[in-house]
XYZ file of C-alpha atoms in Angstrom:
764
model
C 33.056 5.168 0.299
C 36.346 6.406 1.756
C 39.590 6.810 -0.204
C 43.012 7.256 1.372
C 45.030 10.054 -0.205
C 48.326 8.257 0.500
C 46.985 5.072 -1.056
C 45.957 7.001 -4.178
C 49.414 8.595 -4.345
C 51.037 5.151 -4.274
C 48.974 4.212 -7.350
C 49.513 7.589 -9.071
C 53.136 8.301 -8.048
C 53.464 11.665 -9.803
C 50.268 13.093 -8.260
C 50.855 16.607 -6.914
C 47.292 17.801 -6.332
C 46.419 18.473 -2.687
C 43.496 16.549 -1.088
C 40.963 19.408 -1.168
C 41.648 20.228 -4.808
C 41.578 16.532 -5.642
C 38.164 16.269 -3.977
C 36.923 19.108 -6.204
C 38.260 17.463 -9.353
C 36.676 14.116 -8.476
C 33.347 15.846 -7.821
C 33.440 17.700 -11.136
C 34.539 14.778 -13.314
C 33.722 11.447 -11.637
C 31.572 11.284 -8.500
C 30.236 13.615 -5.837
C 32.523 13.966 -2.820
C 31.183 14.747 0.635
C 34.357 16.043 2.253
C 37.987 15.526 3.276
C 38.914 14.346 6.769
C 42.398 14.254 8.321
C 43.563 10.885 9.659
C 46.416 10.330 12.066
C 46.929 14.050 12.639
C 48.923 13.343 15.816
C 51.621 11.660 13.707
C 52.621 15.064 12.290
C 54.469 15.970 15.473
C 55.280 12.411 16.591
C 58.740 10.921 16.831
C 60.149 7.418 16.986
C 61.326 6.780 20.534
C 63.354 4.004 22.202
C 62.651 3.279 25.870
C 65.972 3.263 27.762
C 64.853 3.079 31.372
C 61.635 2.228 33.271
C 60.956 2.747 36.978
C 57.688 2.083 38.831
C 56.085 4.878 40.818
C 55.545 3.503 44.305
C 51.902 2.650 45.050
C 50.811 3.233 41.455
C 50.295 1.361 38.171
C 52.226 4.134 36.404
C 55.884 4.036 35.465
C 58.556 6.650 34.875
C 59.897 5.993 31.371
C 63.012 7.616 29.944
C 63.049 7.602 26.133
C 65.441 8.660 23.411
C 63.504 10.353 20.582
C 64.705 10.970 17.053
C 63.307 14.546 16.949
C 63.257 15.813 20.543
C 66.169 14.146 22.304
C 65.860 12.502 25.733
C 62.477 12.814 27.446
C 60.961 11.622 30.712
C 57.291 10.637 30.626
C 54.848 9.015 33.016
C 53.289 5.990 31.300
C 50.554 3.628 32.495
C 50.761 1.150 29.588
C 51.416 -2.422 30.756
C 53.673 -3.158 27.775
C 56.104 -0.286 28.388
C 59.584 -1.838 28.899
C 63.229 -1.028 28.291
C 64.434 -1.566 24.729
C 61.073 -1.300 22.996
C 60.615 1.120 20.085
C 57.457 3.177 20.279
C 56.043 6.581 19.332
C 56.429 9.767 21.365
C 54.084 12.762 21.076
C 55.165 16.151 22.494
C 52.830 17.803 24.986
C 53.136 20.552 27.633
C 54.857 19.192 30.770
C 52.520 18.124 33.577
C 53.055 16.686 37.051
C 51.563 13.228 37.611
C 51.782 11.720 41.103
C 54.618 14.106 41.941
C 56.612 13.282 38.808
C 57.031 15.648 35.866
C 55.914 14.125 32.556
C 57.170 15.822 29.400
C 54.976 14.538 26.547
C 53.441 11.073 26.193
C 53.878 7.640 24.703
C 50.808 6.947 22.567
C 48.541 3.984 21.875
C 47.328 3.044 18.404
C 43.896 4.501 19.171
C 45.366 7.861 20.220
C 47.410 8.022 17.019
C 44.557 6.903 14.771
C 46.565 3.873 13.607
C 44.199 1.226 14.958
C 41.613 0.749 17.702
C 43.959 -0.700 20.323
C 44.064 1.258 23.578
C 45.431 -1.483 25.857
C 49.066 -0.416 25.472
C 51.469 1.858 23.667
C 52.429 1.239 20.039
C 55.293 -1.182 19.429
C 57.320 -0.566 16.265
C 59.228 -3.310 14.446
C 61.309 -0.719 12.621
C 62.166 2.882 13.259
C 60.069 4.011 10.248
C 57.336 6.425 11.342
C 53.895 6.521 9.757
C 52.699 9.878 8.450
C 49.358 11.741 8.625
C 46.864 10.947 5.874
C 43.698 12.484 4.459
C 40.543 10.583 3.562
C 38.275 11.709 0.724
C 34.705 10.552 1.260
C 32.634 9.931 -1.887
C 28.852 9.697 -1.896
C 27.943 6.026 -2.426
C 24.959 6.917 -4.612
C 27.370 8.423 -7.143
C 29.132 5.053 -7.491
C 26.105 2.795 -7.975
C 26.827 2.263 -11.701
C 30.609 2.053 -11.264
C 31.749 -1.179 -9.542
C 35.360 -0.328 -10.402
C 35.190 2.797 -8.214
C 34.526 0.753 -5.072
C 38.284 0.271 -4.858
C 41.294 2.587 -4.736
C 42.755 1.322 -7.998
C 39.626 2.237 -9.946
C 39.536 5.710 -8.412
C 43.280 6.091 -9.033
C 42.659 5.322 -12.723
C 40.143 8.175 -12.824
C 42.512 10.539 -11.040
C 45.386 9.633 -13.356
C 43.187 10.450 -16.350
C 41.952 13.706 -14.818
C 45.458 14.936 -13.851
C 47.238 13.498 -16.929
C 49.511 11.300 -14.826
C 50.560 7.666 -15.201
C 48.870 4.856 -13.262
C 50.811 2.119 -11.421
C 49.243 -1.347 -11.398
C 49.881 -2.990 -8.006
C 49.066 -6.479 -9.336
C 51.778 -8.868 -10.538
C 49.894 -11.365 -12.663
C 52.904 -13.711 -12.876
C 52.376 -14.586 -9.199
C 49.470 -16.869 -10.151
C 50.781 -20.463 -9.948
C 50.524 -23.005 -12.733
C 49.656 -26.675 -12.502
C 46.866 -28.731 -10.923
C 44.921 -26.998 -8.172
C 45.005 -28.300 -4.609
C 41.241 -27.896 -4.321
C 38.347 -28.431 -6.714
C 35.531 -26.020 -7.505
C 32.016 -27.090 -8.547
C 29.517 -24.371 -9.621
C 25.902 -25.494 -10.048
C 24.683 -22.430 -11.987
C 27.183 -20.241 -13.826
C 24.536 -17.531 -14.265
C 24.508 -17.048 -10.476
C 28.278 -17.379 -10.115
C 30.057 -16.525 -13.389
C 33.493 -17.191 -11.867
C 35.022 -18.748 -8.762
C 38.787 -18.761 -8.246
C 40.754 -20.109 -5.281
C 44.294 -20.748 -4.005
C 45.519 -22.928 -1.150
C 48.310 -21.814 1.210
C 50.139 -23.713 3.942
C 52.570 -22.829 6.722
C 50.411 -19.832 7.549
C 51.164 -17.724 10.623
C 48.136 -15.882 11.955
C 48.744 -12.816 14.104
C 48.369 -9.049 14.241
C 48.980 -7.167 11.019
C 51.902 -4.761 10.745
C 51.054 -1.215 11.769
C 51.110 0.122 8.211
C 48.374 -2.343 7.228
C 46.311 -1.626 10.337
C 46.682 2.102 9.709
C 45.711 1.789 6.050
C 42.509 -0.115 6.907
C 41.621 2.068 9.899
C 41.892 5.207 7.768
C 39.034 4.025 5.518
C 36.870 2.694 8.348
C 37.804 -1.018 8.336
C 38.748 -2.712 11.604
C 41.912 -4.782 11.761
C 41.210 -8.480 12.624
C 44.396 -10.425 11.884
C 46.970 -10.468 9.128
C 45.129 -12.973 6.885
C 41.706 -11.343 7.139
C 43.271 -7.909 6.817
C 44.838 -8.912 3.497
C 41.423 -9.885 2.101
C 40.010 -6.527 3.236
C 43.019 -4.698 1.811
C 42.517 -6.296 -1.624
C 38.787 -5.511 -1.475
C 39.539 -1.857 -0.710
C 42.253 -1.637 -3.360
C 40.862 -3.639 -6.297
C 37.131 -3.604 -5.393
C 37.321 -7.427 -5.321
C 35.775 -8.976 -2.186
C 37.667 -12.048 -0.969
C 37.356 -14.576 1.821
C 39.741 -16.965 3.554
C 38.667 -20.358 4.930
C 40.627 -22.435 7.411
C 41.438 -25.393 5.131
C 41.679 -27.839 8.036
C 38.069 -27.070 9.021
C 36.670 -27.912 5.575
C 35.252 -31.331 4.676
C 36.240 -32.934 1.397
C 38.435 -31.666 -1.403
C 35.762 -29.677 -3.280
C 34.152 -26.294 -2.773
C 30.578 -26.241 -4.052
C 28.791 -23.084 -5.190
C 25.090 -23.962 -5.089
C 21.667 -22.877 -3.932
C 20.905 -23.533 -0.284
C 18.733 -26.509 0.462
C 15.485 -26.196 2.377
C 16.099 -26.273 6.115
C 19.839 -25.485 5.954
C 21.305 -23.048 8.461
C 24.602 -21.281 8.948
C 26.245 -19.434 11.825
C 27.959 -16.453 10.235
C 31.092 -14.558 11.285
C 28.883 -12.106 13.187
C 27.853 -15.088 15.374
C 24.254 -14.830 14.169
C 22.399 -17.908 12.908
C 20.571 -17.639 9.568
C 17.876 -19.891 8.125
C 18.570 -20.396 4.434
C 16.232 -21.025 1.508
C 16.778 -22.208 -2.083
C 16.796 -18.550 -3.197
C 20.079 -18.047 -1.289
C 23.359 -18.912 -3.009
C 25.913 -20.506 -0.669
C 29.493 -21.721 -0.652
C 29.556 -25.254 0.750
C 31.742 -28.255 1.419
C 30.509 -31.834 1.614
C 29.158 -31.175 5.103
C 27.053 -28.077 4.317
C 27.251 -24.287 3.867
C 30.479 -22.567 4.861
C 29.552 -19.073 3.600
C 26.623 -17.081 2.225
C 27.801 -16.253 -1.276
C 28.696 -12.606 -1.706
C 27.495 -11.635 1.773
C 29.389 -13.183 4.716
C 31.520 -16.154 5.684
C 30.675 -18.865 8.171
C 31.978 -18.930 11.724
C 32.829 -22.644 11.645
C 35.504 -22.240 8.946
C 36.830 -18.873 10.174
C 40.512 -18.022 10.492
C 41.885 -18.060 14.061
C 45.236 -18.230 15.863
C 45.516 -21.993 15.258
C 45.075 -21.770 11.470
C 47.958 -23.287 9.487
C 46.396 -23.785 6.058
C 43.951 -21.538 4.238
C 41.776 -21.616 1.123
C 41.609 -18.126 -0.342
C 38.552 -17.533 -2.538
C 37.975 -14.746 -5.043
C 34.644 -14.944 -6.854
C 32.101 -13.064 -8.929
C 28.414 -13.462 -8.084
C 25.278 -12.280 -9.870
C 24.317 -8.844 -8.527
C 20.585 -9.543 -8.281
C 21.120 -12.796 -6.384
C 23.369 -11.125 -3.799
C 20.978 -8.205 -3.377
C 17.968 -10.472 -2.832
C 19.846 -12.603 -0.308
C 21.137 -9.533 1.536
C 17.635 -8.050 1.775
C 15.999 -11.346 2.750
C 18.506 -11.952 5.561
C 18.586 -8.253 6.574
C 22.372 -8.394 6.342
C 24.427 -5.857 4.381
C 28.221 -6.119 4.328
C 31.129 -4.424 2.562
C 31.291 -7.430 0.246
C 27.568 -7.492 -0.585
C 27.548 -3.755 -1.364
C 30.241 -4.335 -3.990
C 28.754 -7.487 -5.490
C 25.401 -5.691 -5.846
C 27.043 -3.351 -8.355
C 27.913 -6.173 -10.867
C 31.603 -6.927 -10.397
C 34.090 -7.611 -13.160
C 34.685 -11.409 -13.475
C 38.225 -10.772 -14.769
C 39.111 -9.242 -11.410
C 38.966 -12.490 -9.395
C 42.424 -13.739 -10.432
C 43.913 -10.257 -10.112
C 42.728 -10.224 -6.519
C 44.399 -13.579 -5.815
C 47.693 -12.433 -7.351
C 47.682 -9.291 -5.205
C 46.750 -11.278 -2.097
C 49.632 -13.721 -2.605
C 52.086 -10.832 -2.819
C 50.780 -9.351 0.449
C 50.560 -12.662 2.327
C 54.187 -13.494 1.539
C 55.096 -10.074 2.935
C 53.198 -10.262 6.248
C 53.270 -14.029 6.944
C 56.904 -15.096 6.503
C 57.315 -18.703 5.431
C 53.848 -19.022 3.884
C 53.801 -21.374 0.899
C 51.346 -21.821 -1.935
C 50.087 -25.334 -2.608
C 49.258 -26.417 -6.153
C 47.939 -24.250 -8.927
C 44.946 -21.974 -9.432
C 41.437 -23.395 -9.081
C 39.336 -21.418 -11.522
C 35.910 -22.302 -12.901
C 34.147 -19.720 -15.063
C 31.544 -19.202 -17.738
C 32.377 -18.131 -21.275
C 32.621 -14.355 -21.146
C 31.389 -12.552 -24.236
C 33.434 -9.515 -25.131
C 31.052 -6.644 -25.945
C 31.318 -5.429 -29.541
C 33.186 -2.155 -30.162
C 31.106 1.015 -30.217
C 31.347 3.257 -33.263
C 31.835 6.939 -32.456
C 32.388 10.025 -34.612
C 33.847 13.351 -33.550
C 31.144 15.279 -35.435
C 28.398 13.504 -33.498
C 30.184 14.164 -30.206
C 30.579 17.868 -30.983
C 26.920 18.188 -31.954
C 25.749 16.440 -28.792
C 28.155 18.247 -26.465
C 27.514 21.698 -27.896
C 31.200 22.524 -28.285
C 34.029 21.564 -30.667
C 36.173 18.576 -29.723
C 39.200 17.291 -31.602
C 39.990 13.714 -32.580
C 43.243 13.883 -30.614
C 41.350 15.010 -27.523
C 38.877 12.129 -27.849
C 41.664 9.578 -28.298
C 43.593 10.895 -25.297
C 40.528 10.723 -23.040
C 39.652 7.125 -23.861
C 43.243 5.900 -23.770
C 43.750 7.516 -20.358
C 40.696 5.584 -19.114
C 42.117 2.323 -20.565
C 39.535 1.958 -23.343
C 40.639 0.366 -26.586
C 40.779 3.002 -29.347
C 40.963 2.387 -33.089
C 40.630 5.291 -35.533
C 39.058 3.669 -38.602
C 38.967 6.964 -40.506
C 39.733 10.580 -39.566
C 37.330 11.502 -36.794
C 35.712 8.010 -36.808
C 36.606 5.807 -33.816
C 35.886 2.233 -32.821
C 35.928 2.092 -28.996
C 36.431 -1.179 -27.090
C 34.954 -1.112 -23.592
C 37.170 -2.602 -20.835
C 35.715 -5.425 -18.754
C 35.408 -3.299 -15.594
C 33.145 -0.831 -17.418
C 31.062 -3.384 -19.355
C 29.052 -4.917 -16.519
C 26.031 -2.531 -16.784
C 27.815 0.779 -17.219
C 28.808 1.417 -20.843
C 27.042 -0.234 -23.776
C 26.039 2.508 -26.276
C 27.683 5.568 -27.779
C 25.660 7.902 -25.559
C 27.533 6.386 -22.607
C 30.806 7.279 -24.327
C 29.469 10.799 -24.824
C 29.208 11.138 -21.043
C 32.830 10.010 -20.659
C 34.056 12.712 -23.026
C 31.770 15.338 -21.508
C 32.858 14.801 -17.920
C 36.564 14.612 -18.763
C 36.650 17.810 -20.824
C 34.552 19.437 -18.098
C 30.937 20.485 -18.442
C 31.992 23.966 -17.354
C 33.810 24.266 -20.685
C 30.509 24.087 -22.565
C 28.826 27.453 -23.147
C 25.158 27.191 -22.126
C 22.850 27.779 -25.088
C 19.175 27.134 -25.567
C 18.649 24.201 -27.935
C 17.864 25.259 -31.488
C 14.996 22.838 -31.923
C 11.970 23.780 -33.966
C 8.848 23.653 -31.840
C 5.934 21.806 -33.373
C 2.405 22.222 -32.089
C 1.175 18.774 -31.082
C -2.016 17.434 -32.661
C -5.157 18.515 -30.873
C -6.720 16.012 -28.504
C -10.508 16.529 -28.553
C -11.127 14.365 -25.484
C -8.562 16.258 -23.420
C -10.143 19.572 -24.425
C -13.591 18.232 -23.587
C -12.422 16.926 -20.219
C -10.996 20.349 -19.439
C -14.403 21.907 -20.105
C -16.110 19.346 -17.860
C -13.474 19.893 -15.180
C -13.973 23.652 -15.245
C -17.739 23.214 -15.094
C -17.554 20.984 -12.020
C -15.074 23.283 -10.279
C -17.362 26.256 -10.950
C -20.141 24.407 -9.107
C -17.989 24.102 -5.980
C -16.602 20.600 -6.535
C -12.965 19.725 -5.723
C -11.084 17.402 -8.059
C -9.435 14.251 -6.687
C -7.000 11.825 -8.299
C -6.981 8.123 -7.446
C -4.763 5.239 -8.517
C -6.123 3.004 -11.247
C -5.472 0.074 -8.883
C -7.930 -1.326 -6.345
C -7.988 -4.258 -3.953
C -10.147 -7.348 -4.194
C -12.106 -6.171 -1.137
C -12.911 -2.855 -2.825
C -14.121 -4.710 -5.907
C -16.363 -6.958 -3.793
C -17.778 -3.934 -1.935
C -19.312 -2.892 -5.254
C -20.366 -6.471 -5.996
C -17.833 -6.987 -8.736
C -16.029 -10.314 -9.138
C -12.237 -9.836 -8.766
C -11.695 -12.467 -11.456
C -13.441 -10.206 -13.976
C -10.774 -7.532 -13.527
C -7.422 -7.099 -15.228
C -4.806 -8.163 -12.684
C -1.622 -6.198 -12.086
C 1.393 -8.391 -12.882
C 3.684 -6.563 -10.441
C 1.506 -4.642 -7.943
C 3.093 -1.758 -6.051
C 1.215 -2.795 -2.894
C -0.726 -5.810 -1.659
C -3.999 -3.837 -1.673
C -3.588 -2.658 -5.285
C -3.735 -5.875 -7.295
C -6.603 -5.127 -9.700
C -7.166 -2.526 -12.407
C -10.371 -0.640 -11.623
C -13.492 -1.315 -13.694
C -15.190 1.690 -12.086
C -14.204 4.968 -10.471
C -16.660 4.313 -7.634
C -14.311 2.356 -5.279
C -11.807 5.217 -5.277
C -14.506 7.853 -4.718
C -15.980 5.720 -1.926
C -12.581 5.650 -0.189
C -12.266 9.443 -0.642
C -15.664 9.880 1.028
C -14.729 7.621 3.962
C -11.377 9.387 4.495
C -12.716 12.949 4.264
C -15.886 12.311 6.298
C -13.716 11.725 9.371
C -12.796 15.415 9.415
C -15.486 17.234 7.414
C -19.247 17.432 7.850
C -19.883 18.176 4.173
C -17.918 18.384 0.951
C -18.122 18.010 -2.820
C -15.597 16.219 -4.978
C -15.215 14.781 -8.470
C -12.828 12.674 -10.512
C -12.224 12.251 -14.218
C -10.552 8.951 -14.986
C -10.663 5.748 -16.955
C -12.435 2.497 -16.285
C -10.322 -0.445 -17.422
C -12.220 -3.441 -18.775
C -10.792 -6.721 -20.110
C -11.053 -7.213 -23.851
C -10.223 -9.877 -26.376
C -7.427 -7.753 -27.786
C -3.884 -7.357 -26.518
C -4.774 -4.299 -24.456
C -7.822 -3.737 -22.231
C -10.551 -1.235 -23.060
C -10.221 2.113 -21.285
C -13.416 4.179 -20.957
C -13.368 7.745 -19.620
C -15.876 8.472 -16.850
C -16.869 11.483 -14.772
C -17.936 10.834 -11.173
C -19.101 13.553 -8.762
C -20.063 13.094 -5.115
C -21.745 15.226 -2.438
C -21.425 14.231 1.202
C -23.525 15.620 4.086
C -23.411 14.284 7.617
C -26.729 15.961 8.515
C -30.095 15.912 6.688
C -31.927 13.318 4.627
C -29.676 13.698 1.546
C -32.442 14.711 -0.894
C -30.866 18.105 -1.529
C -27.630 16.416 -2.642
C -29.497 14.342 -5.217
C -31.171 17.417 -6.672
C -27.840 19.240 -6.710
C -26.244 16.424 -8.703
C -29.193 16.520 -11.109
C -28.514 20.228 -11.571
C -24.827 19.458 -12.248
C -25.888 16.902 -14.861
C -28.114 19.555 -16.475
C -25.121 21.923 -16.592
C -23.249 19.289 -18.582
C -26.242 18.088 -20.632
C -28.995 20.626 -21.204
C -32.493 19.133 -21.070
C -31.282 15.808 -19.671
C -33.898 13.759 -17.818
C -33.759 11.290 -14.962
C -35.744 8.089 -14.806
C -36.260 5.853 -11.835
C -34.298 2.610 -12.104
C -33.830 -0.567 -10.073
C -31.119 0.012 -7.503
C -27.884 -1.932 -7.688
C -26.604 -3.731 -4.573
C -24.450 -0.804 -3.471
C -27.155 1.834 -4.145
C -29.911 3.017 -1.820
C -32.981 0.975 -2.839
C -35.216 4.061 -3.160
C -32.680 6.576 -4.452
C -31.380 5.460 -7.826
C -32.137 6.927 -11.260
C -30.665 6.757 -14.717
C -29.701 9.918 -16.572
C -31.226 10.098 -20.047
C -30.008 12.445 -22.756
C -30.885 12.500 -26.404
C -32.577 9.096 -26.096
C -29.477 7.501 -24.566
C -28.817 6.296 -21.009
C -25.609 8.122 -20.221
C -25.193 7.743 -16.462
C -26.732 7.318 -13.025
C -27.521 9.358 -9.941
C -27.816 7.444 -6.699
C -27.123 7.444 -2.999
C -24.630 4.976 -1.513
C -26.174 2.080 0.396
C -25.930 2.449 4.201
C -24.052 -0.882 4.436
C -20.993 0.735 2.833
C -20.176 2.358 6.162
C -20.572 6.027 5.283
C -21.686 7.981 8.351
C -24.184 10.378 6.779
C -25.461 10.634 3.214
C -23.346 10.376 0.065
C -24.909 11.040 -3.348
C -23.101 10.050 -6.557
C -23.315 11.140 -10.193
C -21.601 8.723 -12.599
C -21.414 9.764 -16.279
C -19.925 7.888 -19.237
C -17.701 10.728 -20.396
C -16.605 9.024 -23.611
C -20.248 8.593 -24.660
C -21.102 12.144 -23.588
C -18.247 13.576 -25.650
C -19.299 11.612 -28.737
C -22.913 12.822 -28.388
C -22.154 16.405 -27.450
C -21.555 17.749 -30.934
C -22.778 21.237 -30.234
C -24.644 22.950 -33.063
C -25.372 26.388 -31.624
C -27.936 28.359 -33.587
C -29.248 31.861 -33.161
C -32.804 32.059 -31.835
C -34.839 35.266 -31.992
C -35.967 36.575 -28.615
C -39.679 36.181 -27.894
C -41.480 39.394 -28.967
C -44.684 38.916 -27.001
C -45.075 38.587 -23.242
C -45.872 35.265 -21.576
C -48.223 34.324 -18.776
C -47.530 31.959 -15.878
C -49.578 30.081 -13.318
C -48.779 27.634 -10.506
C -50.206 24.186 -10.009
C -49.790 21.928 -6.978
C -50.157 18.203 -7.673
C -50.891 15.781 -4.815
C -49.176 12.438 -5.278
C -47.783 9.468 -3.396
C -44.793 10.224 -1.217
C -42.523 8.068 -3.435
C -43.825 9.467 -6.723
C -40.863 10.978 -8.626
C -41.209 14.703 -9.287
C -39.806 14.125 -12.760
C -42.722 11.834 -13.629
C -45.211 14.501 -12.497
C -43.365 17.092 -14.570
C -43.549 14.918 -17.695
C -47.327 14.513 -17.247
C -47.763 18.287 -16.910
C -45.749 18.897 -20.088
C -47.861 16.385 -22.014
C -51.096 17.952 -20.762
C -50.011 21.542 -21.547
C -49.111 20.765 -25.144
C -47.509 23.191 -27.609
C -48.596 26.307 -25.682
C -46.103 25.556 -22.866
C -43.002 27.768 -22.980
C -41.327 26.671 -19.741
C -41.946 24.619 -16.606
C -40.125 25.110 -13.294
C -40.162 23.101 -10.089
C -41.179 25.355 -7.179
C -41.327 23.285 -4.004
C -42.444 20.072 -2.393
C -44.649 20.006 0.710
C -45.559 17.286 3.210
C -47.620 17.587 6.367
C -51.109 18.696 7.432
C -53.653 18.739 5.963
C -52.118 16.059 3.692
C -52.069 12.423 4.846
C -48.626 11.087 5.948
C -48.228 9.043 2.771
C -48.990 11.973 0.427
C -47.072 15.048 -0.757
C -47.790 18.201 -2.722
C -45.422 19.073 -5.581
C -45.720 22.618 -6.999
C -44.656 23.717 -10.499
C -44.800 27.057 -12.332
C -45.996 26.721 -15.934
C -45.232 29.528 -18.404
C -47.373 29.780 -21.564
C -47.260 31.972 -24.634
C -47.662 32.256 -28.385
C -45.034 33.291 -30.949
C -47.345 35.703 -32.840
C -49.456 37.370 -30.158
C -50.112 37.885 -26.486
C -52.407 35.230 -25.019
C -55.553 36.581 -23.456
C -56.550 35.689 -19.921
C -59.309 33.492 -21.321
C -56.794 31.546 -23.446
C -54.493 31.079 -20.463
C -57.460 29.833 -18.414
C -58.316 27.328 -21.161
C -54.705 26.013 -21.081
C -54.788 25.807 -17.279
C -58.089 23.933 -17.275
C -56.763 21.555 -19.925
C -53.733 20.768 -17.805
C -55.895 20.207 -14.701
C -58.236 17.912 -16.616
C -55.339 15.955 -18.080
C -53.715 15.453 -14.698
C -56.981 14.299 -13.094
C -57.498 11.912 -15.968
C -54.059 10.465 -15.177
C -55.201 9.882 -11.573
C -53.581 12.873 -9.908
C -55.264 15.160 -7.394
C -54.613 18.904 -7.612
C -54.725 21.558 -4.908
C -56.498 24.513 -6.538
């Protein structure tokens, strides 16, 4: 947003602060400024000049012009402008003499583009009076700093801030008594006052459309607005001054005597002022006559009803539209304008009639003979005045961290045009003005910010807050999860974090019905519509993504499964999922490694073969048993899930594990007598689980068994293809003596006999 320094000075007449210092003050107390740029710098040395004589240079489009200047006397210049003629008043700029086509040219006559007045380069500037424009400076403010302040999208709102900051008086450019009384010459019909809280309009006749005076062109050009014609320029001037977007319709191009503010009908179209055609939908608010849309409300006018050189009567609208409606329409049509940017900030409905009063004053100045027809057309909703906000000086001082006086507080709010009533010493009742009540100030903390920024945050001595720190209550699950996390990381696993949202396709991949999930009411993406009932879809995606670049890796996640419940909120169950991926090999090592990880978390846990689920390898799925409870699963992903290689998964119900893992650590005396060990190799079917063989060995060994350890598994000659040899080391001992070799042999023979009785063959 650009602000003209001269424009601000007209609204704050006693302002003496230079542009750069003013930029600093605005940044410190109102909004962040991005810089100061000079405008019309060439005007500093320019002079009004009257052309007294013109002579063509033979064989050229250039002329020799003799001019009388107010500052430099008589000068001779070579000029190529087609409008250069004797008697015209223009602008001369001094420059070192040069010879052009054999003629000495001392200085130049300048175009509007060269002076920075407008964008016209077709001829030299023509002045109506001998009053010279002066250089200006433009202060550019970061738009993001003004998002919550619709009043600051105009010079008057910024001038109010500057007047308060510099303790100067503010001049209101609006003369409210210019609004006519009596019946309006046009009717207004608003379908939904929530979408258009106010629509005001005036009708003018005997309008003369033409170029704007140079001062108006210069004022608009300085802040980046292009001059169109005098009528359109007035609407842009009011928008830039009062932050009130306006639009003028050619009254003779409208159908009927009523302007309708309504939702677009299906299939309606409009050709806008940018000559682009837009397909409208019922979600778009439009301005219409009896024949159809004539403008897209809050965004852009229609080309059919636009002002042109033949316009004699105009309808001047000044409205307030719902911010959300304008934003949605602007985004849907991919069309952002100066008007839409202001309406998106929630404009002040009171400002519509102020804009019309200011526009009438300007139109009568730049279109001589213009007449107003009838009174003001004004339809509006009932505006509720926000209740006053109670504020105490003691509370302000405590929140700010520095003393502040009641007089200081009163002066700040009165300078910003707030209503101030001191109900008791140091106790204020603050009335919020309409231009600050549209989503900006509603609670006393907002008023605190007003006081803080105006006294200057640099006046507050930085101190650490004197707040007593309280140790939060201990969270057992969080502590337990930290222990599990550290355990997994120590085994070489890398933690991953996934969203709690999954797509319907991800749910179906794990044969889960999307309708069984909790749906996200406002999903952040189209592929994240369901709350996950398992951590497996996210881990599966991690495996697919990482397997493109890595041949092997280990990862884990601790998160919550979210299941529907009959209560208000769903059930959230903490789970631990670990995965090992290997592109090469048969994947058996990964399964054993995950079993070892499970044993690290749950000492003496067992695995038991279980029917595979649809997404599990049919021959590689087991349940994890611990303390007589099924607490999780170890399995390999089914090949149909598209993983190139082998991916083994450990899935543990962490909430159940935490509830069961009430550790009761007791001291145990070290064994005093040595033990004896022997190896046994059991021949079994190729698909026989090693865990089942181990359980049979433990049963056969009985109470004399101290420990059993898996040694290796062997396949190949001399064993048949469908058989394997599984070797275990059995350690035996007694608590009160050393077992003799004969006793160890008896135990060994008992184990061999027991295994043979169970149908196993042993390699001895």
